[in-house]
Amino acid sequence: THHACADAAEVLEQANSFAARLPLLLEQSQVPREHVQYDHIGRPTTLKQIQQLHRHDAFFTSLTGSLTSIAVATLGEPCRLDNVQYFNKPPTSAYPDGEASRPTPPHQDGYYWMHDAGLTMWMALDPADEDNGCLRYVAGSSHGPIRPHDFSGQSAYQPLPTAYLTLPTARLAACTTHCTHRSPRPW
Protein backbone atom coordinates (compact mmCIF):
# COMPACT_ATOMS: atom_id res chain seq x y z
CA THR A 1 0.00 0.00 0.00
CA HIS A 2 1.04 3.62 -0.31
CA HIS A 3 0.05 6.74 1.57
CA ALA A 4 -0.12 10.43 0.77
CA CYS A 5 2.56 12.45 2.57
CA ALA A 6 2.00 15.81 4.20
CA ASP A 7 3.90 18.62 2.53
CA ALA A 8 4.92 16.35 -0.35
CA ALA A 9 5.45 19.33 -2.65
CA GLU A 10 7.94 20.73 -0.16
CA VAL A 11 9.80 17.41 0.02
CA LEU A 12 10.06 17.41 -3.76
CA GLU A 13 11.22 21.03 -3.84
CA GLN A 14 13.81 20.48 -1.09
CA ALA A 15 15.17 17.28 -2.70
CA ASN A 16 15.59 19.00 -6.05
CA SER A 17 17.16 22.05 -4.38
CA PHE A 18 19.66 19.90 -2.49
CA ALA A 19 20.58 17.99 -5.67
CA ALA A 20 21.14 21.31 -7.50
CA ARG A 21 23.42 22.57 -4.68
CA LEU A 22 25.30 19.28 -4.43
CA PRO A 23 28.28 20.12 -6.70
CA LEU A 24 29.09 23.17 -4.55
CA LEU A 25 28.54 21.23 -1.31
CA LEU A 26 30.96 18.56 -2.52
CA GLU A 27 33.51 21.18 -3.58
CA GLN A 28 33.31 22.79 -0.13
CA SER A 29 33.56 19.36 1.58
CA GLN A 30 30.17 19.86 3.26
CA VAL A 31 29.02 16.47 1.96
CA PRO A 32 31.49 13.55 1.93
CA ARG A 33 32.13 12.24 -1.58
CA GLU A 34 31.45 8.69 -0.36
CA HIS A 35 27.84 9.73 0.33
CA VAL A 36 27.25 10.56 -3.36
CA GLN A 37 27.11 8.26 -6.37
CA TYR A 38 26.95 9.24 -10.03
CA ASP A 39 26.66 6.83 -12.94
CA HIS A 40 29.26 9.06 -14.65
CA ILE A 41 31.57 11.05 -12.35
CA GLY A 42 31.81 14.62 -13.57
CA ARG A 43 28.39 14.46 -15.24
CA PRO A 44 25.96 15.89 -12.64
CA THR A 45 22.92 14.89 -14.70
CA THR A 46 23.69 11.24 -13.87
CA LEU A 47 23.27 11.66 -10.10
CA LYS A 48 22.17 8.27 -8.77
CA GLN A 49 22.26 8.43 -4.95
CA ILE A 50 22.88 10.71 -1.98
CA GLN A 51 23.29 8.97 1.38
CA GLN A 52 22.54 10.41 4.82
CA LEU A 53 20.52 13.44 3.68
CA HIS A 54 19.32 13.91 7.26
CA ARG A 55 22.93 14.61 8.28
CA HIS A 56 23.54 17.15 5.50
CA ASP A 57 20.36 19.23 5.32
CA ALA A 58 18.14 20.74 8.04
CA PHE A 59 14.94 20.09 6.11
CA PHE A 60 15.62 16.35 5.91
CA THR A 61 16.69 16.34 9.56
CA SER A 62 13.25 17.75 10.38
CA LEU A 63 11.58 14.71 8.74
CA THR A 64 13.27 12.10 10.93
CA GLY A 65 10.63 12.19 13.68
CA SER A 66 7.74 11.70 11.25
CA LEU A 67 9.52 8.92 9.37
CA THR A 68 10.40 7.14 12.60
CA SER A 69 6.77 7.42 13.77
CA ILE A 70 5.56 5.80 10.53
CA ALA A 71 8.04 2.94 11.02
CA VAL A 72 6.98 2.40 14.65
CA ALA A 73 3.29 2.40 13.69
CA THR A 74 3.92 -0.02 10.80
CA LEU A 75 6.23 -2.46 12.59
CA GLY A 76 4.70 -2.15 16.06
CA GLU A 77 8.06 -1.89 17.81
CA PRO A 78 10.68 0.76 18.64
CA CYS A 79 12.67 1.93 15.60
CA ARG A 80 15.53 4.23 14.77
CA LEU A 81 16.21 6.00 11.51
CA ASP A 82 19.42 4.93 9.76
CA ASN A 83 19.38 6.77 6.45
CA VAL A 84 17.41 9.33 4.47
CA GLN A 85 18.56 8.62 0.94
CA TYR A 86 17.97 10.31 -2.42
CA PHE A 87 17.76 7.65 -5.11
CA ASN A 88 17.48 8.76 -8.73
CA LYS A 89 16.97 7.01 -12.06
CA PRO A 90 17.99 9.69 -14.59
CA PRO A 91 16.39 9.53 -18.05
CA THR A 92 18.45 8.26 -20.97
CA SER A 93 18.86 11.87 -22.18
CA ALA A 94 21.17 12.52 -19.18
CA TYR A 95 23.80 10.13 -20.59
CA PRO A 96 26.15 9.98 -23.57
CA ASP A 97 24.55 8.44 -26.67
CA GLY A 98 23.75 4.78 -26.29
CA GLU A 99 23.99 4.74 -22.49
CA ALA A 100 21.38 4.74 -19.75
CA SER A 101 21.03 4.45 -16.01
CA ARG A 102 22.15 1.11 -14.70
CA PRO A 103 19.44 -1.24 -13.51
CA THR A 104 19.20 -1.98 -9.80
CA PRO A 105 19.45 -5.78 -9.47
CA PRO A 106 17.19 -7.85 -7.19
CA HIS A 107 18.20 -7.35 -3.55
CA GLN A 108 16.94 -7.10 0.01
CA ASP A 109 17.76 -3.92 1.91
CA GLY A 110 18.21 -5.91 5.13
CA TYR A 111 21.29 -7.57 3.65
CA TYR A 112 23.03 -4.23 3.07
CA TRP A 113 21.72 -2.38 6.13
CA MET A 114 22.33 -5.49 8.28
CA HIS A 115 18.93 -5.34 9.96
CA ASP A 116 16.73 -8.38 10.32
CA ALA A 117 13.70 -6.25 11.17
CA GLY A 118 13.24 -2.90 9.52
CA LEU A 119 11.30 -0.82 7.08
CA THR A 120 12.36 0.91 3.89
CA MET A 121 10.21 3.85 2.81
CA TRP A 122 10.29 5.39 -0.63
CA MET A 123 8.70 8.62 -1.87
CA ALA A 124 8.33 9.06 -5.61
CA LEU A 125 9.71 12.47 -6.62
CA ASP A 126 8.42 11.86 -10.15
CA PRO A 127 5.64 9.54 -11.32
CA ALA A 128 6.97 5.96 -11.31
CA ASP A 129 5.50 3.48 -13.75
CA GLU A 130 6.42 0.31 -15.64
CA ASP A 131 7.95 2.30 -18.51
CA ASN A 132 10.35 4.46 -16.48
CA GLY A 133 11.77 1.99 -14.00
CA CYS A 134 9.33 1.68 -11.10
CA LEU A 135 10.17 -0.80 -8.38
CA ARG A 136 9.34 -4.46 -8.91
CA TYR A 137 8.76 -6.53 -5.77
CA VAL A 138 9.06 -10.31 -5.58
CA ALA A 139 5.70 -11.50 -4.29
CA GLY A 140 5.91 -13.11 -0.85
CA SER A 141 9.60 -12.35 -0.33
CA SER A 142 8.92 -10.18 2.72
CA HIS A 143 7.95 -13.36 4.60
CA GLY A 144 11.17 -15.21 3.80
CA PRO A 145 14.71 -14.98 5.17
CA ILE A 146 17.35 -12.47 4.17
CA ARG A 147 19.31 -14.34 1.52
CA PRO A 148 23.02 -14.16 0.67
CA HIS A 149 23.79 -11.61 -2.07
CA ASP A 150 26.52 -11.67 -4.69
CA PHE A 151 27.36 -9.95 -7.97
CA SER A 152 27.19 -12.97 -10.28
CA GLY A 153 25.07 -11.18 -12.85
CA GLN A 154 22.48 -13.93 -12.43
CA SER A 155 19.32 -13.66 -10.40
CA ALA A 156 17.55 -16.47 -8.61
CA TYR A 157 14.53 -14.18 -8.31
CA GLN A 158 13.74 -13.65 -12.02
CA PRO A 159 11.26 -16.53 -12.44
CA LEU A 160 9.30 -15.57 -9.30
CA PRO A 161 6.03 -13.59 -9.49
CA THR A 162 6.69 -9.86 -9.51
CA ALA A 163 4.42 -7.00 -8.45
CA TYR A 164 4.98 -3.59 -10.05
CA LEU A 165 4.81 -0.64 -7.67
CA THR A 166 3.59 2.32 -9.68
CA LEU A 167 3.31 5.58 -7.76
CA PRO A 168 2.22 9.11 -8.56
CA THR A 169 4.51 11.97 -7.53
CA ALA A 170 4.82 12.46 -3.76
CA ARG A 171 3.36 9.11 -2.68
CA LEU A 172 5.14 7.17 0.04
CA ALA A 173 5.53 3.39 -0.11
CA ALA A 174 7.04 1.06 2.47
CA CYS A 175 8.34 -2.51 2.55
CA THR A 176 10.17 -4.62 5.10
CA THR A 177 13.92 -5.15 4.85
CA HIS A 178 13.23 -8.76 3.78
CA CYS A 179 11.30 -7.75 0.65
CA THR A 180 13.22 -8.51 -2.55
CA HIS A 181 12.95 -5.72 -5.10
CA ARG A 182 14.64 -4.39 -8.22
CA SER A 183 14.35 -1.63 -10.80
CA PRO A 184 15.25 -1.87 -14.49
CA ARG A 185 16.71 0.88 -16.60
CA PRO A 186 14.34 3.78 -17.15
CA TRP A 187 13.06 4.98 -20.52
Coordinates of C-alpha atoms in Angstrom, one line a residue:
T1 CA 0.0 0.0 0.0
H2 CA 1.0 3.6 -0.3
H3 CA 0.1 6.7 1.6
A4 CA -0.1 10.4 0.8
C5 CA 2.6 12.4 2.6
A6 CA 2.0 15.8 4.2
D7 CA 3.9 18.6 2.5
A8 CA 4.9 16.3 -0.4
A9 CA 5.4 19.3 -2.7
E10 CA 7.9 20.7 -0.2
V11 CA 9.8 17.4 0.0
L12 CA 10.1 17.4 -3.8
E13 CA 11.2 21.0 -3.8
Q14 CA 13.8 20.5 -1.1
A15 CA 15.2 17.3 -2.7
N16 CA 15.6 19.0 -6.1
S17 CA 17.2 22.0 -4.4
F18 CA 19.7 19.9 -2.5
A19 CA 20.6 18.0 -5.7
A20 CA 21.1 21.3 -7.5
R21 CA 23.4 22.6 -4.7
L22 CA 25.3 19.3 -4.4
P23 CA 28.3 20.1 -6.7
L24 CA 29.1 23.2 -4.6
L25 CA 28.5 21.2 -1.3
L26 CA 31.0 18.6 -2.5
E27 CA 33.5 21.2 -3.6
Q28 CA 33.3 22.8 -0.1
S29 CA 33.6 19.4 1.6
Q30 CA 30.2 19.9 3.3
V31 CA 29.0 16.5 2.0
P32 CA 31.5 13.6 1.9
R33 CA 32.1 12.2 -1.6
E34 CA 31.5 8.7 -0.4
H35 CA 27.8 9.7 0.3
V36 CA 27.3 10.6 -3.4
Q37 CA 27.1 8.3 -6.4
Y38 CA 26.9 9.2 -10.0
D39 CA 26.7 6.8 -12.9
H40 CA 29.3 9.1 -14.6
I41 CA 31.6 11.0 -12.3
G42 CA 31.8 14.6 -13.6
R43 CA 28.4 14.5 -15.2
P44 CA 26.0 15.9 -12.6
T45 CA 22.9 14.9 -14.7
T46 CA 23.7 11.2 -13.9
L47 CA 23.3 11.7 -10.1
K48 CA 22.2 8.3 -8.8
Q49 CA 22.3 8.4 -4.9
I50 CA 22.9 10.7 -2.0
Q51 CA 23.3 9.0 1.4
Q52 CA 22.5 10.4 4.8
L53 CA 20.5 13.4 3.7
H54 CA 19.3 13.9 7.3
R55 CA 22.9 14.6 8.3
H56 CA 23.5 17.2 5.5
D57 CA 20.4 19.2 5.3
A58 CA 18.1 20.7 8.0
F59 CA 14.9 20.1 6.1
F60 CA 15.6 16.4 5.9
T61 CA 16.7 16.3 9.6
S62 CA 13.3 17.7 10.4
L63 CA 11.6 14.7 8.7
T64 CA 13.3 12.1 10.9
G65 CA 10.6 12.2 13.7
S66 CA 7.7 11.7 11.3
L67 CA 9.5 8.9 9.4
T68 CA 10.4 7.1 12.6
S69 CA 6.8 7.4 13.8
I70 CA 5.6 5.8 10.5
A71 CA 8.0 2.9 11.0
V72 CA 7.0 2.4 14.7
A73 CA 3.3 2.4 13.7
T74 CA 3.9 0.0 10.8
L75 CA 6.2 -2.5 12.6
G76 CA 4.7 -2.1 16.1
E77 CA 8.1 -1.9 17.8
P78 CA 10.7 0.8 18.6
C79 CA 12.7 1.9 15.6
R80 CA 15.5 4.2 14.8
L81 CA 16.2 6.0 11.5
D82 CA 19.4 4.9 9.8
N83 CA 19.4 6.8 6.4
V84 CA 17.4 9.3 4.5
Q85 CA 18.6 8.6 0.9
Y86 CA 18.0 10.3 -2.4
F87 CA 17.8 7.6 -5.1
N88 CA 17.5 8.8 -8.7
K89 CA 17.0 7.0 -12.1
P90 CA 18.0 9.7 -14.6
P91 CA 16.4 9.5 -18.0
T92 CA 18.5 8.3 -21.0
S93 CA 18.9 11.9 -22.2
A94 CA 21.2 12.5 -19.2
Y95 CA 23.8 10.1 -20.6
P96 CA 26.2 10.0 -23.6
D97 CA 24.6 8.4 -26.7
G98 CA 23.7 4.8 -26.3
E99 CA 24.0 4.7 -22.5
A100 CA 21.4 4.7 -19.7
S101 CA 21.0 4.4 -16.0
R102 CA 22.1 1.1 -14.7
P103 CA 19.4 -1.2 -13.5
T104 CA 19.2 -2.0 -9.8
P105 CA 19.4 -5.8 -9.5
P106 CA 17.2 -7.9 -7.2
H107 CA 18.2 -7.4 -3.6
Q108 CA 16.9 -7.1 0.0
D109 CA 17.8 -3.9 1.9
G110 CA 18.2 -5.9 5.1
Y111 CA 21.3 -7.6 3.6
Y112 CA 23.0 -4.2 3.1
W113 CA 21.7 -2.4 6.1
M114 CA 22.3 -5.5 8.3
H115 CA 18.9 -5.3 10.0
D116 CA 16.7 -8.4 10.3
A117 CA 13.7 -6.2 11.2
G118 CA 13.2 -2.9 9.5
L119 CA 11.3 -0.8 7.1
T120 CA 12.4 0.9 3.9
M121 CA 10.2 3.8 2.8
W122 CA 10.3 5.4 -0.6
M123 CA 8.7 8.6 -1.9
A124 CA 8.3 9.1 -5.6
L125 CA 9.7 12.5 -6.6
D126 CA 8.4 11.9 -10.1
P127 CA 5.6 9.5 -11.3
A128 CA 7.0 6.0 -11.3
D129 CA 5.5 3.5 -13.8
E130 CA 6.4 0.3 -15.6
D131 CA 8.0 2.3 -18.5
N132 CA 10.3 4.5 -16.5
G133 CA 11.8 2.0 -14.0
C134 CA 9.3 1.7 -11.1
L135 CA 10.2 -0.8 -8.4
R136 CA 9.3 -4.5 -8.9
Y137 CA 8.8 -6.5 -5.8
V138 CA 9.1 -10.3 -5.6
A139 CA 5.7 -11.5 -4.3
G140 CA 5.9 -13.1 -0.8
S141 CA 9.6 -12.3 -0.3
S142 CA 8.9 -10.2 2.7
H143 CA 7.9 -13.4 4.6
G144 CA 11.2 -15.2 3.8
P145 CA 14.7 -15.0 5.2
I146 CA 17.3 -12.5 4.2
R147 CA 19.3 -14.3 1.5
P148 CA 23.0 -14.2 0.7
H149 CA 23.8 -11.6 -2.1
D150 CA 26.5 -11.7 -4.7
F151 CA 27.4 -10.0 -8.0
S152 CA 27.2 -13.0 -10.3
G153 CA 25.1 -11.2 -12.8
Q154 CA 22.5 -13.9 -12.4
S155 CA 19.3 -13.7 -10.4
A156 CA 17.6 -16.5 -8.6
Y157 CA 14.5 -14.2 -8.3
Q158 CA 13.7 -13.7 -12.0
P159 CA 11.3 -16.5 -12.4
L160 CA 9.3 -15.6 -9.3
P161 CA 6.0 -13.6 -9.5
T162 CA 6.7 -9.9 -9.5
A163 CA 4.4 -7.0 -8.5
Y164 CA 5.0 -3.6 -10.1
L165 CA 4.8 -0.6 -7.7
T166 CA 3.6 2.3 -9.7
L167 CA 3.3 5.6 -7.8
P168 CA 2.2 9.1 -8.6
T169 CA 4.5 12.0 -7.5
A170 CA 4.8 12.5 -3.8
R171 CA 3.4 9.1 -2.7
L172 CA 5.1 7.2 0.0
A173 CA 5.5 3.4 -0.1
A174 CA 7.0 1.1 2.5
C175 CA 8.3 -2.5 2.5
T176 CA 10.2 -4.6 5.1
T177 CA 13.9 -5.1 4.9
H178 CA 13.2 -8.8 3.8
C179 CA 11.3 -7.8 0.6
T180 CA 13.2 -8.5 -2.5
H181 CA 12.9 -5.7 -5.1
R182 CA 14.6 -4.4 -8.2
S183 CA 14.3 -1.6 -10.8
P184 CA 15.2 -1.9 -14.5
R185 CA 16.7 0.9 -16.6
P186 CA 14.3 3.8 -17.1
W187 CA 13.1 5.0 -20.5

